PDB file of C-alpha atoms in Angstrom:
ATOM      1  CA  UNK A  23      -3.655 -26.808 -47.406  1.00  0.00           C
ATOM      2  CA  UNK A  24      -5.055 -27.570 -43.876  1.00  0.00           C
ATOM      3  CA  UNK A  25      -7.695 -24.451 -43.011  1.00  0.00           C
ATOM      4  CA  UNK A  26     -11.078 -24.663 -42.993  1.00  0.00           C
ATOM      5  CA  UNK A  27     -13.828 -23.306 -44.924  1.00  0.00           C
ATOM      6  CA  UNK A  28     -17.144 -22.675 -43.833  1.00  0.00           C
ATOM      7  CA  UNK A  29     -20.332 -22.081 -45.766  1.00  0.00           C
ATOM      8  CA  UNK A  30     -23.084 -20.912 -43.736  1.00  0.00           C
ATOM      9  CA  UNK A  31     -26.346 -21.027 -46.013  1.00  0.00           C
ATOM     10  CA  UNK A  32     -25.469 -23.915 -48.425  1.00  0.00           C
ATOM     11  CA  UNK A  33     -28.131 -23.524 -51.448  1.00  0.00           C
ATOM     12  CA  UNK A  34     -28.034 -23.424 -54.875  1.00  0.00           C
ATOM     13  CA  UNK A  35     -24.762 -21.137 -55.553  1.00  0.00           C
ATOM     14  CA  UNK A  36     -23.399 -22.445 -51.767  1.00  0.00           C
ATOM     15  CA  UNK A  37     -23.495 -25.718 -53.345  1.00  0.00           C
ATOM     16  CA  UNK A  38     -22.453 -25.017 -56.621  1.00  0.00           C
ATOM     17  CA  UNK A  39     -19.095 -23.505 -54.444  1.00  0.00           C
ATOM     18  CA  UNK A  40     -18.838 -26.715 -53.071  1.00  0.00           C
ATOM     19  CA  UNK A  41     -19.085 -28.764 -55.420  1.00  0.00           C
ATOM     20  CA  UNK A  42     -16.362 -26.802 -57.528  1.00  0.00           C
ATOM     21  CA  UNK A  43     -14.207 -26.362 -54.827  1.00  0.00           C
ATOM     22  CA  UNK A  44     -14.334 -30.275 -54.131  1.00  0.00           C
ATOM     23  CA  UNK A  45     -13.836 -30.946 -57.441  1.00  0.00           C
ATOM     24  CA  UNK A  46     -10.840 -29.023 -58.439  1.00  0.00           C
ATOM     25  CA  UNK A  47      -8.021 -30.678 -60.393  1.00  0.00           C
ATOM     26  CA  UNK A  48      -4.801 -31.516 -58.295  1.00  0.00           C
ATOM     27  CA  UNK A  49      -3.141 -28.055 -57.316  1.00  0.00           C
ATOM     28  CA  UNK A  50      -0.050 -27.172 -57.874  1.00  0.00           C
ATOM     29  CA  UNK A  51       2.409 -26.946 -54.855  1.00  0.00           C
ATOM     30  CA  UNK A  52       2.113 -23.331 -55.514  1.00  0.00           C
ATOM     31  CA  UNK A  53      -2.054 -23.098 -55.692  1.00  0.00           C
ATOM     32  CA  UNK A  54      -1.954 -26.046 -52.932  1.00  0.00           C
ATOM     33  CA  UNK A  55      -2.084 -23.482 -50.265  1.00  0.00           C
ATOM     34  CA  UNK A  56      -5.317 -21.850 -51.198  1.00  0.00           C
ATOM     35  CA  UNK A  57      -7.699 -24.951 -50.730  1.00  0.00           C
ATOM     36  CA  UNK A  58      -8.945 -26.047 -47.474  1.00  0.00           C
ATOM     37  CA  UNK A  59      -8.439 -29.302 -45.895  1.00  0.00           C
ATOM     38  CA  UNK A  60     -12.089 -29.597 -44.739  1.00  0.00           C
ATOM     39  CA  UNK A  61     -15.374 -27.389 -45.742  1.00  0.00           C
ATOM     40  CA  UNK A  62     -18.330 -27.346 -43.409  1.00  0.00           C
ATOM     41  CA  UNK A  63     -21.510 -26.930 -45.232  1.00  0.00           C
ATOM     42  CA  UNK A  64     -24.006 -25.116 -42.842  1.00  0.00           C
ATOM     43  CA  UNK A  65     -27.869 -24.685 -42.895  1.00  0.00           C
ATOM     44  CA  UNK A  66     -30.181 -24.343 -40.379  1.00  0.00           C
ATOM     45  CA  UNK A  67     -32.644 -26.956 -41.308  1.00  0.00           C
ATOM     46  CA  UNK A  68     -33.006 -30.555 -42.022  1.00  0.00           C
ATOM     47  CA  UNK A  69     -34.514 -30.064 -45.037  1.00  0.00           C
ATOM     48  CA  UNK A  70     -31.496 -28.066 -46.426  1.00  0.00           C
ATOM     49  CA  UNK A  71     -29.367 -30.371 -45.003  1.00  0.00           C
ATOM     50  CA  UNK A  72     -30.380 -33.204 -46.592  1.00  0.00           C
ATOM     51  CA  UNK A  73     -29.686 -31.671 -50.198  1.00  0.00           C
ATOM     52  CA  UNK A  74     -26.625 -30.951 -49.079  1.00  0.00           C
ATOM     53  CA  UNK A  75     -25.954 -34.738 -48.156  1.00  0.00           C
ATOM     54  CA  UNK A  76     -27.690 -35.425 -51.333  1.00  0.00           C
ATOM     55  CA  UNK A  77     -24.945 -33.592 -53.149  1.00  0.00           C
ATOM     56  CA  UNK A  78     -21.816 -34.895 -50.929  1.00  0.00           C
ATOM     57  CA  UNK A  79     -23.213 -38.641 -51.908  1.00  0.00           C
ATOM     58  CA  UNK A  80     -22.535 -38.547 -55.372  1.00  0.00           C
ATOM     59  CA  UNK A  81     -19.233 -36.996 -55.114  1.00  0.00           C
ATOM     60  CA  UNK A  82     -15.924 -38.725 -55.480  1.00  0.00           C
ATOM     61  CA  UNK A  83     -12.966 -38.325 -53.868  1.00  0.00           C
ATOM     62  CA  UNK A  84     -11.248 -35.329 -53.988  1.00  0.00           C
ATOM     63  CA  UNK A  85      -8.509 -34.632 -56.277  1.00  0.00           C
ATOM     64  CA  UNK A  86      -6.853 -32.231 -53.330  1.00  0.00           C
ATOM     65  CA  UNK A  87      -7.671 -34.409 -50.249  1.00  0.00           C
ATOM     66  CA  UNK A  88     -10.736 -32.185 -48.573  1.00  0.00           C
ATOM     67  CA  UNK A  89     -13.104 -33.457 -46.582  1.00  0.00           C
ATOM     68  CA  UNK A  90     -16.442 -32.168 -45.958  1.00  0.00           C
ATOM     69  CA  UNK A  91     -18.928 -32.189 -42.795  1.00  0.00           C
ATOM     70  CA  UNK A  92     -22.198 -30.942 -42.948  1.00  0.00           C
ATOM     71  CA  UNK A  93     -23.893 -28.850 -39.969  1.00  0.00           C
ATOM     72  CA  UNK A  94     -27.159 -28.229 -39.210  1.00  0.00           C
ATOM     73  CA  UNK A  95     -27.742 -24.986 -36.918  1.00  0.00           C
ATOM     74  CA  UNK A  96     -24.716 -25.053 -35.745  1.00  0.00           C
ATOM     75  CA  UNK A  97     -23.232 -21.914 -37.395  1.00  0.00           C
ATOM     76  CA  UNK A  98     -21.151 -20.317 -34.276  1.00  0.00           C
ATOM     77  CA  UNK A  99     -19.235 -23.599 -33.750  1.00  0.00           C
ATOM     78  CA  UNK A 100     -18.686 -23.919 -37.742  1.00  0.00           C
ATOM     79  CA  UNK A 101     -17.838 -20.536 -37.739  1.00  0.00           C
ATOM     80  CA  UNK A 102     -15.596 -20.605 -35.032  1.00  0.00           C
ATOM     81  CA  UNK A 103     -13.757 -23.411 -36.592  1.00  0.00           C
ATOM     82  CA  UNK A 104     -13.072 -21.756 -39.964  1.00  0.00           C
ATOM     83  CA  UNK A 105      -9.872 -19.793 -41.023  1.00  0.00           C
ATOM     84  CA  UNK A 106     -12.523 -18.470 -44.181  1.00  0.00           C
ATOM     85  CA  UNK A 107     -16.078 -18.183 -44.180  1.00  0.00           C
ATOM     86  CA  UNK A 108     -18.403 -17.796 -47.684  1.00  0.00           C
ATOM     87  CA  UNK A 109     -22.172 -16.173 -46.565  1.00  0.00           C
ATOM     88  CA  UNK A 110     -24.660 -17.905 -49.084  1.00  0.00           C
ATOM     89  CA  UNK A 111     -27.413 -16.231 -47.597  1.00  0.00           C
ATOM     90  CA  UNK A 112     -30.395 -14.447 -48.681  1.00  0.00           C
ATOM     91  CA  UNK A 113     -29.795 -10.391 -48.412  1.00  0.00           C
ATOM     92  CA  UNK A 114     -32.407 -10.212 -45.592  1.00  0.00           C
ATOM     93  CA  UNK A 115     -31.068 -12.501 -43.063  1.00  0.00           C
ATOM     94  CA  UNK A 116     -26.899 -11.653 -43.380  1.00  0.00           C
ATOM     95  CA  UNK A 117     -27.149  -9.473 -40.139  1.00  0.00           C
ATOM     96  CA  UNK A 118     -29.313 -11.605 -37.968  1.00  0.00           C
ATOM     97  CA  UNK A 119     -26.776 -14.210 -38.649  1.00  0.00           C
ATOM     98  CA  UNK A 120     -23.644 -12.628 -38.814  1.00  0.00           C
ATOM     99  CA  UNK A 121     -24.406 -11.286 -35.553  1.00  0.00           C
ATOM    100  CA  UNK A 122     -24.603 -14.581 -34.241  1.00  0.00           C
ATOM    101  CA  UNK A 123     -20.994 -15.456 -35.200  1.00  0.00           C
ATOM    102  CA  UNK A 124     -18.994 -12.962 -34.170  1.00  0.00           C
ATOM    103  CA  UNK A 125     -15.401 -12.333 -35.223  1.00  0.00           C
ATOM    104  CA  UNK A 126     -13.469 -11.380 -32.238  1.00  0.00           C
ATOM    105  CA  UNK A 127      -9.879 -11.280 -33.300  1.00  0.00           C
ATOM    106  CA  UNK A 128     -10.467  -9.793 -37.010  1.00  0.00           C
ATOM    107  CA  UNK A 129      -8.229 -12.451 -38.614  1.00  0.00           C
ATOM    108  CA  UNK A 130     -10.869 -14.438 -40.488  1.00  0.00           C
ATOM    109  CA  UNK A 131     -12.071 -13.742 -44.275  1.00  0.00           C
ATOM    110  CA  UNK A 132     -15.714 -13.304 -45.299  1.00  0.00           C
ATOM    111  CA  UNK A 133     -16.771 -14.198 -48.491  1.00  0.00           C
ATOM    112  CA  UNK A 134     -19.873 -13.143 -49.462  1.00  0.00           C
ATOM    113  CA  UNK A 135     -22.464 -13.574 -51.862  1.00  0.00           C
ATOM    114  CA  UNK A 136     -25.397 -12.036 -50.923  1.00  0.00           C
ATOM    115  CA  UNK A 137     -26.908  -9.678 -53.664  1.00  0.00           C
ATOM    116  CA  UNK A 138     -26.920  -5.542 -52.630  1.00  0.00           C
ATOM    117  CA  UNK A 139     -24.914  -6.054 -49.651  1.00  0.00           C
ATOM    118  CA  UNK A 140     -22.116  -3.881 -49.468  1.00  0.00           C
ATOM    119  CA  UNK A 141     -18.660  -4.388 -47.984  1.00  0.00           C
ATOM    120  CA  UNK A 142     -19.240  -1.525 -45.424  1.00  0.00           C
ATOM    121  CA  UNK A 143     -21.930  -3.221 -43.882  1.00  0.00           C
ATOM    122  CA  UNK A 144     -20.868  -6.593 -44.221  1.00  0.00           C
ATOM    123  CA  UNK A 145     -17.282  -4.453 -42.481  1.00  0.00           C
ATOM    124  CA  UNK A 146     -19.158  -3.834 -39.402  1.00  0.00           C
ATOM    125  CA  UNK A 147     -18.882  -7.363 -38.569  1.00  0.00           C
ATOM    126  CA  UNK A 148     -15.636  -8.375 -40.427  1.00  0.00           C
ATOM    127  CA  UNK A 149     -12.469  -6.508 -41.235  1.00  0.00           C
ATOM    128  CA  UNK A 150     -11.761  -8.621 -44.428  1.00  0.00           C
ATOM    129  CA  UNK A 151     -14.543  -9.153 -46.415  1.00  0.00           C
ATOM    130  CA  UNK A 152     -14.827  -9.603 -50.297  1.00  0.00           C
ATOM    131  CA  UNK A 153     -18.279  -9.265 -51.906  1.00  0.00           C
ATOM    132  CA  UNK A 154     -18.942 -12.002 -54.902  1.00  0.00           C
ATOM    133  CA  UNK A 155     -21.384 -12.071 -57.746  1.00  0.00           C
ATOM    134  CA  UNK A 156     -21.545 -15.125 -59.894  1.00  0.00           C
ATOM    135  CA  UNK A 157     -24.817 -16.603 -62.013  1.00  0.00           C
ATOM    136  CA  UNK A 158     -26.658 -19.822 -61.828  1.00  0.00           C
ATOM    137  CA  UNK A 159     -24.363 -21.181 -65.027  1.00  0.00           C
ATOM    138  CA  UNK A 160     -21.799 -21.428 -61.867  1.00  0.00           C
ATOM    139  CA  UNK A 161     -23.431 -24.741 -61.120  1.00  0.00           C
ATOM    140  CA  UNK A 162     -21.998 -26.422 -64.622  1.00  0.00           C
ATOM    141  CA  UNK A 163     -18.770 -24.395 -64.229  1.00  0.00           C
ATOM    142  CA  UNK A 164     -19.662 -22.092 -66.639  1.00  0.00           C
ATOM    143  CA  UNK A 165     -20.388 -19.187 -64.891  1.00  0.00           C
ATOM    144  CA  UNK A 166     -19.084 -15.549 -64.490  1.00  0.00           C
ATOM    145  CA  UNK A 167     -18.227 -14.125 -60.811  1.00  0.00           C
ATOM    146  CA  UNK A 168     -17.612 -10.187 -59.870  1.00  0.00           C
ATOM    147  CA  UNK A 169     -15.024  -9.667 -57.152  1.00  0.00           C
ATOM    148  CA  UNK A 170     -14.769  -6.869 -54.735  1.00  0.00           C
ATOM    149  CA  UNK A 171     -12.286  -6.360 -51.382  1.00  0.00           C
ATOM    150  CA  UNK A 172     -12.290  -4.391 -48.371  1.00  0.00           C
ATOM    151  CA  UNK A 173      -9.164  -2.641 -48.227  1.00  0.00           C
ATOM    152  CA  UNK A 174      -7.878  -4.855 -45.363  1.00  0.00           C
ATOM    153  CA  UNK A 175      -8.019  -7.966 -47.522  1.00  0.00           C
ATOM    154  CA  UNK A 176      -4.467  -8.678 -48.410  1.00  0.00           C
ATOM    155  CA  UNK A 177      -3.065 -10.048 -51.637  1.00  0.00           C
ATOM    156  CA  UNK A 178      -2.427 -13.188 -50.731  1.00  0.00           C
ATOM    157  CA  UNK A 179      -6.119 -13.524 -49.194  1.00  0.00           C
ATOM    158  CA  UNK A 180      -7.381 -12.073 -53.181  1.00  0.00           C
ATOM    159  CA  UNK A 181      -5.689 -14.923 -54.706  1.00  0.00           C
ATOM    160  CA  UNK A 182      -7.314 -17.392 -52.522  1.00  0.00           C
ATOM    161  CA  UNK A 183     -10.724 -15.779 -53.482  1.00  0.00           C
ATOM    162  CA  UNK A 184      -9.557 -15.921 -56.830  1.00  0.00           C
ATOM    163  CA  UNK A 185      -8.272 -19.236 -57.008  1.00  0.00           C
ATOM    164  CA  UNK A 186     -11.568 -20.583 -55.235  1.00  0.00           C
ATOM    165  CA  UNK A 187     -13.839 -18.301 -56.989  1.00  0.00           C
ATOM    166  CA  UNK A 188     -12.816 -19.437 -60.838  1.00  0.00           C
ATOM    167  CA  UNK A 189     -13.547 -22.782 -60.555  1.00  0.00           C
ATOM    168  CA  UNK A 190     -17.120 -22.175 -60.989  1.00  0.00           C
ATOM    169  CA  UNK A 191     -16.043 -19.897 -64.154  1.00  0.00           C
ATOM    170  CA  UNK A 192     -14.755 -16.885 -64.740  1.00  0.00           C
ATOM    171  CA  UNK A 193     -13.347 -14.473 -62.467  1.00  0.00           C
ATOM    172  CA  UNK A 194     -13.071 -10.740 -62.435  1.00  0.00           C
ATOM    173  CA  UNK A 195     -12.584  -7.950 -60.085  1.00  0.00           C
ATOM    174  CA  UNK A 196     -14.174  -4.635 -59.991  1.00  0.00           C
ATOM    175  CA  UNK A 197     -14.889  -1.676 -57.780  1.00  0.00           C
ATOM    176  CA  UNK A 198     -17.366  -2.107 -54.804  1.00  0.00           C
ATOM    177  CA  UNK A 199     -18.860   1.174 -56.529  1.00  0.00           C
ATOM    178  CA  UNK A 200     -19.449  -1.315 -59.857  1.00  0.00           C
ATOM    179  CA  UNK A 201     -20.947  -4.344 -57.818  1.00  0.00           C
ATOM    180  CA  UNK A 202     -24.676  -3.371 -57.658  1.00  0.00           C
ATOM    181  CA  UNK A 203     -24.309  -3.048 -61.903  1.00  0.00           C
ATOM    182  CA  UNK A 204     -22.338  -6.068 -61.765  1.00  0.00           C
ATOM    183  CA  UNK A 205     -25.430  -8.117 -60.038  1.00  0.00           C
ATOM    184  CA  UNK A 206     -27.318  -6.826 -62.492  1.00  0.00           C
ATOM    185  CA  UNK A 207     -25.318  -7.830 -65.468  1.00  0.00           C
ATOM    186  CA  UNK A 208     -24.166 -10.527 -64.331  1.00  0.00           C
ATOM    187  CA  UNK A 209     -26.378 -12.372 -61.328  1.00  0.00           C
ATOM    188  CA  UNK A 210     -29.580 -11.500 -63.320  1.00  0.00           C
ATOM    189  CA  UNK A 211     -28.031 -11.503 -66.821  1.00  0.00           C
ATOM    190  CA  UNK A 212     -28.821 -15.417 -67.515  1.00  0.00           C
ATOM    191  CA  UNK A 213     -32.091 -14.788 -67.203  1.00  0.00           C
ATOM    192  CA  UNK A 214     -32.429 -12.076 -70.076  1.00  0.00           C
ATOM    193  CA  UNK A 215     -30.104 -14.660 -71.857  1.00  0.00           C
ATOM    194  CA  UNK A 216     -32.386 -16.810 -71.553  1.00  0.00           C
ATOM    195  CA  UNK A 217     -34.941 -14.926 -72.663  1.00  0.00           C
ATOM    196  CA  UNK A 218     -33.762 -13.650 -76.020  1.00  0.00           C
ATOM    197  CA  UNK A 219     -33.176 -18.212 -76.455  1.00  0.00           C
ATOM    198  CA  UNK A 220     -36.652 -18.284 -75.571  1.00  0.00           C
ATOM    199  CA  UNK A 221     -37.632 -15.831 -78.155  1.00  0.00           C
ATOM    200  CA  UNK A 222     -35.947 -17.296 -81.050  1.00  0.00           C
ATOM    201  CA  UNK A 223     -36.774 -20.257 -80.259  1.00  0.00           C
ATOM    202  CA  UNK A 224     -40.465 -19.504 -80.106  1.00  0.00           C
ATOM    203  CA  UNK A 225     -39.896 -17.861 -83.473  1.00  0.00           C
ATOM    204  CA  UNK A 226     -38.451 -20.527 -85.714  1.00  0.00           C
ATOM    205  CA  UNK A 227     -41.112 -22.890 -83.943  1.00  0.00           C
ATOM    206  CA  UNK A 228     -44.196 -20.067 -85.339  1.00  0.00           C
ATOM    207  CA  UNK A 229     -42.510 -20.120 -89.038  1.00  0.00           C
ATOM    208  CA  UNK A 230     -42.720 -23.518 -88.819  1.00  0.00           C
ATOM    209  CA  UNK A 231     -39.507 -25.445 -87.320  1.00  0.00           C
ATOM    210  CA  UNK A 232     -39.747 -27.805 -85.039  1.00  0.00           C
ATOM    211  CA  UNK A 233     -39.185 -26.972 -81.126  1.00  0.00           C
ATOM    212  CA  UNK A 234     -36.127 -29.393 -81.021  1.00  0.00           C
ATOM    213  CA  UNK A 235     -34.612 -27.755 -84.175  1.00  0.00           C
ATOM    214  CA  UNK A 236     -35.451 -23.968 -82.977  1.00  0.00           C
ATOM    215  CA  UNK A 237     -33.754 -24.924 -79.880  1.00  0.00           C
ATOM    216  CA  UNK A 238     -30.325 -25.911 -81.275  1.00  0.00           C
ATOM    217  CA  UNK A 239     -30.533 -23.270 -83.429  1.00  0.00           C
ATOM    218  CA  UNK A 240     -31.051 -20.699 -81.019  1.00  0.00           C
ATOM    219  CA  UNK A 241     -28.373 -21.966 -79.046  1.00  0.00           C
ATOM    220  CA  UNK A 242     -25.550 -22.666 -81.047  1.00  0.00           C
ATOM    221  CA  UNK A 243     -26.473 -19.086 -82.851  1.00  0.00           C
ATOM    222  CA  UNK A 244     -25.665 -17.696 -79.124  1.00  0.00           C
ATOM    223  CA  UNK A 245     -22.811 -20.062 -78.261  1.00  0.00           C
ATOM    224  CA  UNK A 246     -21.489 -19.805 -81.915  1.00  0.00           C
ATOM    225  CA  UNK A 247     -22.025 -15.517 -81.819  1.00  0.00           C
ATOM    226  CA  UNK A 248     -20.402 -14.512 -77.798  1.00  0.00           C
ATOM    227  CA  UNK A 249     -17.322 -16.907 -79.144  1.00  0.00           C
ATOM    228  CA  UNK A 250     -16.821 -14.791 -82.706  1.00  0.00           C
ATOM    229  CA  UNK A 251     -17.139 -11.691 -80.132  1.00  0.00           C
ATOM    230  CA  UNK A 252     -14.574 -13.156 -77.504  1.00  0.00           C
ATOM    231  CA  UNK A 253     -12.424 -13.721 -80.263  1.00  0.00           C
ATOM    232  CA  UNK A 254     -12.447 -11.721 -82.787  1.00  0.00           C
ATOM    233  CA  UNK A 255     -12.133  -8.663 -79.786  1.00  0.00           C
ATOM    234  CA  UNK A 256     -14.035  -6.759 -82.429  1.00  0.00           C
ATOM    235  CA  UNK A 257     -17.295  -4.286 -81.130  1.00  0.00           C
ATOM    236  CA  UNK A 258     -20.762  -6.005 -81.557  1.00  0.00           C
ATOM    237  CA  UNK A 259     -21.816  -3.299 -83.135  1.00  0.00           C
ATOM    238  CA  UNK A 260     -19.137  -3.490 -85.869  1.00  0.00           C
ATOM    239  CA  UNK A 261     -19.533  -7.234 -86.170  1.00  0.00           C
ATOM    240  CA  UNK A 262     -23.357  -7.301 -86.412  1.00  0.00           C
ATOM    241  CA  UNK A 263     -22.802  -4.831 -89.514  1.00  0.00           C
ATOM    242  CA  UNK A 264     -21.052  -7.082 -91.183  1.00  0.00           C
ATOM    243  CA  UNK A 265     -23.768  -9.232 -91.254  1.00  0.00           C
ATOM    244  CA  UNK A 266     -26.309  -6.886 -92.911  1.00  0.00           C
ATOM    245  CA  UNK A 267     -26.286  -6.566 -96.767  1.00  0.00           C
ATOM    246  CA  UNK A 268     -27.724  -3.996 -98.093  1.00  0.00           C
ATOM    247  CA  UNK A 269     -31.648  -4.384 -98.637  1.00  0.00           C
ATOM    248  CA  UNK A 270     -30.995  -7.889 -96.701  1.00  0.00           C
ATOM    249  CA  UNK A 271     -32.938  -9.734 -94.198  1.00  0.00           C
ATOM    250  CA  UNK A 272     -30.698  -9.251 -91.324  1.00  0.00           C
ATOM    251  CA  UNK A 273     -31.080  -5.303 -91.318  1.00  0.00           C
ATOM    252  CA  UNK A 274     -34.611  -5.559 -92.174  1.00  0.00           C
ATOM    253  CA  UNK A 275     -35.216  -7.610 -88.936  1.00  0.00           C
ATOM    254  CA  UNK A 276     -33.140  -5.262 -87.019  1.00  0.00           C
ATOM    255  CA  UNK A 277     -34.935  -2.399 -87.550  1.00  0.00           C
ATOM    256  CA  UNK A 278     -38.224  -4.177 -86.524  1.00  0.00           C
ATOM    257  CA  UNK A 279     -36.595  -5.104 -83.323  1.00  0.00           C
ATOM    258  CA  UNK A 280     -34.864  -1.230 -83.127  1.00  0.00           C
ATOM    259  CA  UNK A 281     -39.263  -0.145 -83.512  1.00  0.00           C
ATOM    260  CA  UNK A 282     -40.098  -2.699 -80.529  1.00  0.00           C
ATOM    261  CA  UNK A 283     -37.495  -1.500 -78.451  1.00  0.00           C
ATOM    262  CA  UNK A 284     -35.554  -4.055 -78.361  1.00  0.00           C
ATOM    263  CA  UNK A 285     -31.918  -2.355 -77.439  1.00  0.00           C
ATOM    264  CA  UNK A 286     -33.491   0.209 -74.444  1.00  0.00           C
ATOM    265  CA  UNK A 287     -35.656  -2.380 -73.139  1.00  0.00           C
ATOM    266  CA  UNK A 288     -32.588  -4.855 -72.165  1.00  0.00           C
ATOM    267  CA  UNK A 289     -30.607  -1.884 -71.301  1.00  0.00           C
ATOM    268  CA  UNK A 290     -33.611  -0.278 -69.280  1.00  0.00           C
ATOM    269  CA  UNK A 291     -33.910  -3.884 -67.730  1.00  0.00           C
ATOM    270  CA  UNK A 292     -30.783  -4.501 -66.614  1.00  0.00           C
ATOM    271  CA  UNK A 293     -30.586  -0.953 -65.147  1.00  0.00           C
ATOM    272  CA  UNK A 294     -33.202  -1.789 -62.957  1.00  0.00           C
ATOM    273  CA  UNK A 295     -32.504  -4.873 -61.872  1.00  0.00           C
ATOM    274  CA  UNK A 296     -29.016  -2.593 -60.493  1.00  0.00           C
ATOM    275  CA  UNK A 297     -31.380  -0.422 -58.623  1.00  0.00           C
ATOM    276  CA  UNK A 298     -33.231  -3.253 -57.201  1.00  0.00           C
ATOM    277  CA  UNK A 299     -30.221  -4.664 -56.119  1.00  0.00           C
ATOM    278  CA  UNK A 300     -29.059  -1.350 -53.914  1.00  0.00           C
ATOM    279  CA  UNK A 301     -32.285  -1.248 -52.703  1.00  0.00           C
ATOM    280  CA  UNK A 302     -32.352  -4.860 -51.366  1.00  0.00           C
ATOM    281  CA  UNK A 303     -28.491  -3.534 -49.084  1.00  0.00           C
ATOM    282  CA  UNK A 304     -30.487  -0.746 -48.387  1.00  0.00           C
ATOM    283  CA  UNK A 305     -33.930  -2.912 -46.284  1.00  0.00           C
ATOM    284  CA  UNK A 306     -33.920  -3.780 -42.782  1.00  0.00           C
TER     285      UNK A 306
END
């Protein structure tokens, strides 16, 4: 240990970072050397500050010694300070701010996770930059994050992203070509979740079971279903046929839902919500 991290824009997935970060069990002497000693949690108003401090109250000591300060417009001198910097910005103010905090010696690493931003414009400011998707399910430690690194980001510096990245969940690392798909799936992907839990819910409550009942339902049908899929490491498709029988219920739902669409509208949706997300890299 003994850098420090900066987070300039500290909202809802800044936080969650935080948080996480803060929170992480001991590290080994091995892991020790990818947390910071001290994160500064930046945001340029009171207001967001104040969450912030909300947050930071109700936290305990942490299990790897960090310390955290919180800054309020003061982004340059934060900045300055940090060996590593995550962006936690909206996609329409990175390059007013990043041109505020310029990177003069190259040396530092920019994390960011700012949806359709690329790494060759977020390279015109900083030689080492990775790009990171996660989801709001980040904030229980549940959630998924999407990796992508400039080329100058060494291998050391990807296990420190890594390391940092997975306590909020999952990890993985794709192409920068994939991360505009990968916002999609995975950024906007609660939300269709969440959507298909609505719908069942709102289902058993019409034929007649209660809300609190169609809720538990629908979610332990969800949890109970992406675990037989995880591991089982069978196809969906091959798994959801082994729940029709022939004349049954289950098939004759399915083809209802296959008549409505179903399939092509998530896939449809999500495909959009990719091209939305190159578009927003793409607006000045």
């Amino acid at each position: 240990m003994g850098y420090t991290l900066a987070i300039v824009g500290c909202g809802v997935m800044g936080q969650a970072l935080l948080s996480a970060i803060y929170n992480a069990p001991k590290a080994s002497e091995e892991a020790a050397k990818y947390y910071p000693s001290k994160i500064i949690a930046c945001n340029d108003t009171a207001a967001s500050a104040e969450l912030v401090e909300n947050l930071v109250s109700g936290l305990k000591p942490s299990p790897n010694g960090i310390e955290i300060e919180i800054a309020i417009d003061d982004n340059e001198r934060a900045t300055g300070e940090a060996k590593v910097i995550i962006l936690g910005l909206k996609p329409f103010v990175v390059e007013p701010v990043l041109s505020q905090i310029p990177n003069s010696d190259g040396s530092k690493l920019l994390i960011s996770l700012a949806a359709g931003i690329t790494v060759g414009q977020l390279n015109q400011h900083y030689k080492k930059v990775s790009r990171v998707m996660t989801n709001t399910p980040a904030k229980f430690g549940y959630g998924t994050a999407v990796v992508s690194h400039s080329e100058s980001v060494e291998s050391e510096e990807k296990a420190l992203v890594s390391e940092l990245v997975s306590q909020v969940g999952t990890c993985l690392e794709l192409p920068e070509k994939n991360m505009d798909a990968a916002t999609a799936l995975v950024g906007s992907g609660p939300a269709f979740v969440l959507l298909m839990i609505e719908s069942m819910m709102e289902a058993g409550l019409k034929m007649g079971i209660p809300l609190k009942e169609s809720r538990q339902c629908a979610l332990k049908v969800l949890e109970g279903t992406a675990k037989m899929v995880e591991i089982t490491g069978q196809a969906p498709g091959a798994l959801k046929h082994q729940v029709c029988t022939p004349g049954g219920t289950t098939i004759a739902g399915l083809c209802v839902m296959e008549d409505k669409g179903v399939k092509s509208g998530i896939i449809r949706g999500i495909e959009e919500a990719a091209r939305v997300s190159k578009e927003l890299g793409q607006k000045k």
